[in-house]
PDB file of N, CA and C in Angstrom:
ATOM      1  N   UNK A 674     -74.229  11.923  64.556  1.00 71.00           N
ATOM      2  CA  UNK A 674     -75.110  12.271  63.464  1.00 71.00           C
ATOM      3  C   UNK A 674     -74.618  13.520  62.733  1.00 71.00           C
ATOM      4  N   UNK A 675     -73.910  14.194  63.509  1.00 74.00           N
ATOM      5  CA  UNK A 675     -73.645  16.005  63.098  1.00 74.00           C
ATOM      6  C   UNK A 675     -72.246  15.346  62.153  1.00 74.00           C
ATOM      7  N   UNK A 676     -71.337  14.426  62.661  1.00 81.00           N
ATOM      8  CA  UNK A 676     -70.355  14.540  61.841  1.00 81.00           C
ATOM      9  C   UNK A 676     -70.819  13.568  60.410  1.00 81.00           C
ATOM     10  N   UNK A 677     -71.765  12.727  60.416  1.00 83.00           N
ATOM     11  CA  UNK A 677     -71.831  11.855  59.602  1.00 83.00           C
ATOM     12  C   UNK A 677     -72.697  13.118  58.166  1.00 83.00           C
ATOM     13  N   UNK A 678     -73.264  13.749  58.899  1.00 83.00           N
ATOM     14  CA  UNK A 678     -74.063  14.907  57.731  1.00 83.00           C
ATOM     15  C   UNK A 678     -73.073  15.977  57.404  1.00 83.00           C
ATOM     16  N   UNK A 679     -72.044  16.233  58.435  1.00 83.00           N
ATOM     17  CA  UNK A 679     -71.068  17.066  57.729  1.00 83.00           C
ATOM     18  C   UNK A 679     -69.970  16.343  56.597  1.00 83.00           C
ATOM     19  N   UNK A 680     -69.435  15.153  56.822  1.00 79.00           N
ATOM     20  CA  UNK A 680     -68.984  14.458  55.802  1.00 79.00           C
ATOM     21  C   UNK A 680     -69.473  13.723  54.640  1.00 79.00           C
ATOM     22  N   UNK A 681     -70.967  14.010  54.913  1.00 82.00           N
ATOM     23  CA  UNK A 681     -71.921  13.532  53.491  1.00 82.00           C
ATOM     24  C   UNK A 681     -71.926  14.867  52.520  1.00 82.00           C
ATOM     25  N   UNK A 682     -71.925  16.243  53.338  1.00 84.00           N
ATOM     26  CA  UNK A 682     -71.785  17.397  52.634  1.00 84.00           C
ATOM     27  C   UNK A 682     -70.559  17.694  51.985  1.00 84.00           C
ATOM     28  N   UNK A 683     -69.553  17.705  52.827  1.00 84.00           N
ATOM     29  CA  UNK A 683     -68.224  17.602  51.949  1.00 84.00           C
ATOM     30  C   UNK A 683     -67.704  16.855  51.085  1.00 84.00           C
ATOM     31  N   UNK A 684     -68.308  15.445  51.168  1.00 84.00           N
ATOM     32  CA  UNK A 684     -67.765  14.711  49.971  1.00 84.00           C
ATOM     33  C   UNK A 684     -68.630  15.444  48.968  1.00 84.00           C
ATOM     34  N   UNK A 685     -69.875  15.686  49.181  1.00 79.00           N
ATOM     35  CA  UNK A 685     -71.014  15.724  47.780  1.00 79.00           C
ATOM     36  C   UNK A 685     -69.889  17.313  47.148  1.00 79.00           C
ATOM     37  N   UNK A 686     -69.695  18.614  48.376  1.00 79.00           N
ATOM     38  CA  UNK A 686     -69.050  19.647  47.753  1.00 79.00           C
ATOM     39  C   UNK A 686     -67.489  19.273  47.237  1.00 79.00           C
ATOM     40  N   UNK A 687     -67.297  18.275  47.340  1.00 77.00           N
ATOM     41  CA  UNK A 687     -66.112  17.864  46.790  1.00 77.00           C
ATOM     42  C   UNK A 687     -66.097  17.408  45.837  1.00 77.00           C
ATOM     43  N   UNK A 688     -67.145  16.295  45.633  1.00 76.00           N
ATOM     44  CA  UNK A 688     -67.206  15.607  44.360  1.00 76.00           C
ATOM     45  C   UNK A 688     -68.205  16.606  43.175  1.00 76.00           C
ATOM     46  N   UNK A 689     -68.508  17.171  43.617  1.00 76.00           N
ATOM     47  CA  UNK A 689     -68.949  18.218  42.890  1.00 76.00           C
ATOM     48  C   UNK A 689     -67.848  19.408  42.194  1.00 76.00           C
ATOM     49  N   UNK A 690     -66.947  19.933  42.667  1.00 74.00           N
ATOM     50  CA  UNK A 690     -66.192  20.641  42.523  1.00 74.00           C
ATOM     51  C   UNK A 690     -65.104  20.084  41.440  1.00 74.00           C
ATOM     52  N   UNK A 691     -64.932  18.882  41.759  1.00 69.00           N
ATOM     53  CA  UNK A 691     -63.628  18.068  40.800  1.00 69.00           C
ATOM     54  C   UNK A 691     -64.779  17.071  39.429  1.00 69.00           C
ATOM     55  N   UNK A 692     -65.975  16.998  39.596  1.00 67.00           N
ATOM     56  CA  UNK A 692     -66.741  16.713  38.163  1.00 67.00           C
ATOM     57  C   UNK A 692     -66.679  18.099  37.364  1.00 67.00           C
ATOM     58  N   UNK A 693     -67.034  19.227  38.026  1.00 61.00           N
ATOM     59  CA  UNK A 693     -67.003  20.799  37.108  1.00 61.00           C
ATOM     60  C   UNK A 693     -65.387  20.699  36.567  1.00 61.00           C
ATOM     61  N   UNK A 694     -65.189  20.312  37.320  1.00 60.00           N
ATOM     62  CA  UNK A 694     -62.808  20.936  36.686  1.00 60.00           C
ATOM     63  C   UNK A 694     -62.692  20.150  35.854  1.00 60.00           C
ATOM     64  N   UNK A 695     -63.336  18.797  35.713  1.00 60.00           N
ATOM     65  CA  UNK A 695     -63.007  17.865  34.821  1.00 60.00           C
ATOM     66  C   UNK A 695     -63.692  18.249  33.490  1.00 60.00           C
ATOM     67  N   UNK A 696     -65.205  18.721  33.623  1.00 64.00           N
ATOM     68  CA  UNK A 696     -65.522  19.409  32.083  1.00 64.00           C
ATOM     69  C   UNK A 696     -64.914  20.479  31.987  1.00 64.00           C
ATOM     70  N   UNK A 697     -64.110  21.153  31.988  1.00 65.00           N
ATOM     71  CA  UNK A 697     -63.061  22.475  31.941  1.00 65.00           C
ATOM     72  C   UNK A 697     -62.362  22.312  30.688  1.00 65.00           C
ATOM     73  N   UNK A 698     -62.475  23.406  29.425  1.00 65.00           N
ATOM     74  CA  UNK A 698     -61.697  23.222  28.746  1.00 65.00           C
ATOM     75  C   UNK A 698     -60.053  22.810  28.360  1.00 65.00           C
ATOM     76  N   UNK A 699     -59.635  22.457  27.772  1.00 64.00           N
ATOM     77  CA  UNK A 699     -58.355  22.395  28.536  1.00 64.00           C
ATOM     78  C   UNK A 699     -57.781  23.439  27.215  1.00 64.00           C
ATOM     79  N   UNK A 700     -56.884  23.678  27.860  1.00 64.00           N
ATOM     80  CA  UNK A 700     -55.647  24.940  27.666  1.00 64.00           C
ATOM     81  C   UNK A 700     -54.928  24.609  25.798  1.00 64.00           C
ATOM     82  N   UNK A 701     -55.406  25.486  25.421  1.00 64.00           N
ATOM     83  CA  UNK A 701     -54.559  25.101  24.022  1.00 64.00           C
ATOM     84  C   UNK A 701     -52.971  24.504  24.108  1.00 64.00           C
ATOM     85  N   UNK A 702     -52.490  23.573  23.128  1.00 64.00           N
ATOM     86  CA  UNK A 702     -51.531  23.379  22.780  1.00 64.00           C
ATOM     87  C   UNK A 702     -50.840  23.363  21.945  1.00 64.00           C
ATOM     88  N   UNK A 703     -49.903  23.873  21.779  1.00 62.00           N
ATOM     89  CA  UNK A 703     -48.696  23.689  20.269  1.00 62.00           C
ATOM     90  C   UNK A 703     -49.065  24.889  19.738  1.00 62.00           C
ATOM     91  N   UNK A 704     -48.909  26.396  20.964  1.00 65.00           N
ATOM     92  CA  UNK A 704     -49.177  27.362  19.974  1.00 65.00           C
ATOM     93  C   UNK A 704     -47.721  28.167  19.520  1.00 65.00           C
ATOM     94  N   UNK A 705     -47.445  28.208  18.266  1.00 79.00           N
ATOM     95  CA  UNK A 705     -45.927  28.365  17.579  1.00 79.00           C
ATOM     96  C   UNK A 705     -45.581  29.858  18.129  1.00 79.00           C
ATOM     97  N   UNK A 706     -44.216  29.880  18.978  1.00 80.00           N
ATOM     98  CA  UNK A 706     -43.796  30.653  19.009  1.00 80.00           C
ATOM     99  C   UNK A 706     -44.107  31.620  17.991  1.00 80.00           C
ATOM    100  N   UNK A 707     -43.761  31.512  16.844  1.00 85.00           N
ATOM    101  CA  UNK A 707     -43.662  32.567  15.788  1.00 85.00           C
ATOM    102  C   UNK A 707     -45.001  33.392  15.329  1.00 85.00           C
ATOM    103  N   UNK A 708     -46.161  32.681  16.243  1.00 82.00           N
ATOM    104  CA  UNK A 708     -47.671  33.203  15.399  1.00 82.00           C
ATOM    105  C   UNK A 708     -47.508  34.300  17.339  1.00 82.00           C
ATOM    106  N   UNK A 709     -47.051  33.908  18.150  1.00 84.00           N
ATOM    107  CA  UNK A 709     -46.809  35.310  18.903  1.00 84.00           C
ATOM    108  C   UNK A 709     -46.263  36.216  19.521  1.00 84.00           C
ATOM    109  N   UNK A 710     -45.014  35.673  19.398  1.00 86.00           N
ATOM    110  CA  UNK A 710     -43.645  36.837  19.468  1.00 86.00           C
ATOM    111  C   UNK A 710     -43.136  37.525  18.697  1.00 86.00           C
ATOM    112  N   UNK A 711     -42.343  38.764  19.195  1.00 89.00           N
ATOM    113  CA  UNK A 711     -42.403  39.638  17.732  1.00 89.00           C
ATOM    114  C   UNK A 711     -41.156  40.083  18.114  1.00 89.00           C
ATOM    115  N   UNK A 712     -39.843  40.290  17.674  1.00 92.00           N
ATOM    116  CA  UNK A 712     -38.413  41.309  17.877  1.00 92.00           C
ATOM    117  C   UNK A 712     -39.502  42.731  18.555  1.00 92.00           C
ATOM    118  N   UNK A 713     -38.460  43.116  19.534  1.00 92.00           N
ATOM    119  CA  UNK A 713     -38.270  44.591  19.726  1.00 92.00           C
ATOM    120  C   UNK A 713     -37.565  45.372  19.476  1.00 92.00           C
ATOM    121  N   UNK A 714     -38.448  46.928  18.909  1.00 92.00           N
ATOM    122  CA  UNK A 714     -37.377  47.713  18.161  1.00 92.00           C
ATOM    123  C   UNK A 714     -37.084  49.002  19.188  1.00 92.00           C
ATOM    124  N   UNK A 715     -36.269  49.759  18.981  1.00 94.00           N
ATOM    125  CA  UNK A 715     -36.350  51.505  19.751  1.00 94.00           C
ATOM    126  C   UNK A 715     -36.776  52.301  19.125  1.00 94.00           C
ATOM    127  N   UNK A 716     -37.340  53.243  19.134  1.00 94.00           N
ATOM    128  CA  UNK A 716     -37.743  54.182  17.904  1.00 94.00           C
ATOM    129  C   UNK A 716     -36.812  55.018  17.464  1.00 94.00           C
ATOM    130  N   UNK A 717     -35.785  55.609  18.651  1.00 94.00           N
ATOM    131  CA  UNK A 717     -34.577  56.020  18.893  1.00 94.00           C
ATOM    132  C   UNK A 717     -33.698  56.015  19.362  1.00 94.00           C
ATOM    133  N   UNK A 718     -32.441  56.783  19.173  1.00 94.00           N
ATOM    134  CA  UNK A 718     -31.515  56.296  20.525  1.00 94.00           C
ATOM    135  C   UNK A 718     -32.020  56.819  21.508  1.00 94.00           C
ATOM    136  N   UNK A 719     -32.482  57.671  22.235  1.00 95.00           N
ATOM    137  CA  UNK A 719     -32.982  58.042  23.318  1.00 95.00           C
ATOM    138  C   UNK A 719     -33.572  57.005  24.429  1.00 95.00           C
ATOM    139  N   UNK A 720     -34.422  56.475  23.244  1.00 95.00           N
ATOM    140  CA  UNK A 720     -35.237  55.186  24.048  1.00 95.00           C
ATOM    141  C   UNK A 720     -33.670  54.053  24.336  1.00 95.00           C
ATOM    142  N   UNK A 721     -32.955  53.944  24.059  1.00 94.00           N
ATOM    143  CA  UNK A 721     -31.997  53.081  24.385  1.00 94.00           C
ATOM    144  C   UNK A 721     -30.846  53.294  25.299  1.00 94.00           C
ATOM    145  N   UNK A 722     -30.925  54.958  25.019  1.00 95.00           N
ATOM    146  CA  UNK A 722     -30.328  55.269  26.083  1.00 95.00           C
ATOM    147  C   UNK A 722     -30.769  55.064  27.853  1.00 95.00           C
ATOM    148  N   UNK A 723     -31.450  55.301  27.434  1.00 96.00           N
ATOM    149  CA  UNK A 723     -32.690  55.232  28.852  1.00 96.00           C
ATOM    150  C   UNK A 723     -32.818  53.568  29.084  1.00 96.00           C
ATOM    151  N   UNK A 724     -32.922  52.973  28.444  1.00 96.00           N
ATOM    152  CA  UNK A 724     -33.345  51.210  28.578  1.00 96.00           C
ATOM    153  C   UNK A 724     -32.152  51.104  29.550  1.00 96.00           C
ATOM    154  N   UNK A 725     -32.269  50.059  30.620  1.00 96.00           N
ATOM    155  CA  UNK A 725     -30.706  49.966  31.295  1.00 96.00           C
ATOM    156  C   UNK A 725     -30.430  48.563  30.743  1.00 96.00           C
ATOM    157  N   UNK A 726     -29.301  48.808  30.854  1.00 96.00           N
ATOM    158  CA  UNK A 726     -27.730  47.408  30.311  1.00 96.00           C
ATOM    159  C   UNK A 726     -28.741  46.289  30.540  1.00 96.00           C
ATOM    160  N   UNK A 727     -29.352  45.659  31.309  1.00 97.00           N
ATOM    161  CA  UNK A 727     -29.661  44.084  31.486  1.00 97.00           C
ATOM    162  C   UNK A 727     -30.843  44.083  30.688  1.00 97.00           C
ATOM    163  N   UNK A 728     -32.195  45.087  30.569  1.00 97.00           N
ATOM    164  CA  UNK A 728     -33.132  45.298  29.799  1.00 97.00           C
ATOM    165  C   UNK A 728     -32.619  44.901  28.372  1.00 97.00           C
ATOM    166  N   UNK A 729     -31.848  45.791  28.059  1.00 97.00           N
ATOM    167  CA  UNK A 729     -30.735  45.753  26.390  1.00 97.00           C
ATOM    168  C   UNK A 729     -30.443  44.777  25.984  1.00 97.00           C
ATOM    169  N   UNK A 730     -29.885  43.661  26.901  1.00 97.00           N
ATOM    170  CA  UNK A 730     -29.260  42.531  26.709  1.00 97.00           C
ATOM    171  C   UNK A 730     -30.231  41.302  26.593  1.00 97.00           C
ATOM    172  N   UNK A 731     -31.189  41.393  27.583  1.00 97.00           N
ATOM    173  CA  UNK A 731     -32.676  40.810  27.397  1.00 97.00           C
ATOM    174  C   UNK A 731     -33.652  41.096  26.166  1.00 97.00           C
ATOM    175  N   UNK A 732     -33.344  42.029  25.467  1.00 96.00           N
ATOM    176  CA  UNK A 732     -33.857  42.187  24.194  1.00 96.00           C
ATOM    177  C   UNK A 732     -33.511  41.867  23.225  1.00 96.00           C
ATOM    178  N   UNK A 733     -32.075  41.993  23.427  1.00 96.00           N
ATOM    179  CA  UNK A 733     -31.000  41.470  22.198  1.00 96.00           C
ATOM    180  C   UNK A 733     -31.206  39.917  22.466  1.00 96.00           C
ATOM    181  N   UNK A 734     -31.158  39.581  23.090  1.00 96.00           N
ATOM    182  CA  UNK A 734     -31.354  37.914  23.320  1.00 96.00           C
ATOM    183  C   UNK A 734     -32.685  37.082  22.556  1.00 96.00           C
ATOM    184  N   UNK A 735     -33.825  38.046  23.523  1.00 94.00           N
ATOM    185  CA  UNK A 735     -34.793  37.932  22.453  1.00 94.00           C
ATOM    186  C   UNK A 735     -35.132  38.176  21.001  1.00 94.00           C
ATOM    187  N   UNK A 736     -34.548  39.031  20.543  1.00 93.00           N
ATOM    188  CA  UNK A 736     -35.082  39.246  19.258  1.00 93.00           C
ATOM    189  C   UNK A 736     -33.563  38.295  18.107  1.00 93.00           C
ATOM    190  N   UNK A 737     -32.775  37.847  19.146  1.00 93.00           N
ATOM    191  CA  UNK A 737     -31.706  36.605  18.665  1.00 93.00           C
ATOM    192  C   UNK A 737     -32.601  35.413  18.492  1.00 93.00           C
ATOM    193  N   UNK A 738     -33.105  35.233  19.531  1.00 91.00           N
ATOM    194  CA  UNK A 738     -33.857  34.079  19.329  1.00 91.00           C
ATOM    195  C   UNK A 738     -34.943  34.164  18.439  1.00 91.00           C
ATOM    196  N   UNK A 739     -35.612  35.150  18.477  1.00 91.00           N
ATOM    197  CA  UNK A 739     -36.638  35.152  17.633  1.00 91.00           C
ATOM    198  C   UNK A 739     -36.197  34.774  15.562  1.00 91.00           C
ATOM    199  N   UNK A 740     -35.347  35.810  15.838  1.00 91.00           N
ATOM    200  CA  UNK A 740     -34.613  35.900  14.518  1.00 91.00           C
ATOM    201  C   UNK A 740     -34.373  33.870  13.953  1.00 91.00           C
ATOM    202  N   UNK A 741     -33.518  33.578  14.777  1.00 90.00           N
ATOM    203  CA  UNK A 741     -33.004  32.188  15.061  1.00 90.00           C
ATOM    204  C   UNK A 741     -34.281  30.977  14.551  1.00 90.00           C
ATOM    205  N   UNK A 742     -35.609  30.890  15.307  1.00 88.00           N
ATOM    206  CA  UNK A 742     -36.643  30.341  15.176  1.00 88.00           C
ATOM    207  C   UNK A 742     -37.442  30.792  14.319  1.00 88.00           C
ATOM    208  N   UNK A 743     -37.566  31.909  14.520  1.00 89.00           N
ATOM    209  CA  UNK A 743     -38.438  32.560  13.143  1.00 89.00           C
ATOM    210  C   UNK A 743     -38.108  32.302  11.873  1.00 89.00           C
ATOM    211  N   UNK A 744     -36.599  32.861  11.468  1.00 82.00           N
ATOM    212  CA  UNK A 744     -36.364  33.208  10.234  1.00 82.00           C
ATOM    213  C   UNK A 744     -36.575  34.928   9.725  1.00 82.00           C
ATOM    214  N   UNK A 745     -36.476  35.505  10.560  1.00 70.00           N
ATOM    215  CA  UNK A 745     -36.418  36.509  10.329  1.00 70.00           C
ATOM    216  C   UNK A 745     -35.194  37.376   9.918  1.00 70.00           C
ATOM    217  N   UNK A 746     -35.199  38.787   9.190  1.00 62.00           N
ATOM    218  CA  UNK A 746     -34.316  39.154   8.873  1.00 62.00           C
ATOM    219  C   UNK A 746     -33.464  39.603   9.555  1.00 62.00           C
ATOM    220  N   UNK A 747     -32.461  39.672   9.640  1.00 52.00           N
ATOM    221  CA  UNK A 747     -31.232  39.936  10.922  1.00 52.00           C
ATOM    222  C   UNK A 747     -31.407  41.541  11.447  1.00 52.00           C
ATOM    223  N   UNK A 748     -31.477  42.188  12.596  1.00 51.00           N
ATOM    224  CA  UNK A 748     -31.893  43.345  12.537  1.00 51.00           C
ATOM    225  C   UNK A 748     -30.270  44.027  12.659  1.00 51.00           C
TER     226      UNK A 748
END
């Protein structure tokens, strides 16, 4: 009897749990790169000095690509 009321409870907290997830909004799609990435700039050399080599190169990459997809002006 104890297991037949514990597996009437878990299905009900189960089937309960996966009807709520199913009304769950779902997650936007097709949002354009370009409405939220932006190039990064330095304000100075200082700040670049300080950035290390792989940071630098990870930025330059990014703001390549950005440039690339965007249409932006070449920095």
């Amino acid at each position: 009897m104890f297991r037949i009321r514990r597996l009437a409870w878990t299905t009900l907290l189960l089937a309960t749990s996966l009807s709520v997830t199913g009304c769950a909004v779902p997650a936007r799609v097709g949002v354009d790169y370009c409405e939220h990435a932006r190039p990064v700039y330095f304000d100075d050399v200082s700040q670049v000095d300080a950035t290390p080599a792989p940071v630098r190169r990870q930025i330059r990459d990014g703001n390549a690509l950005w440039h690339k997809l965007c249409g932006g002006p070449p920095s």
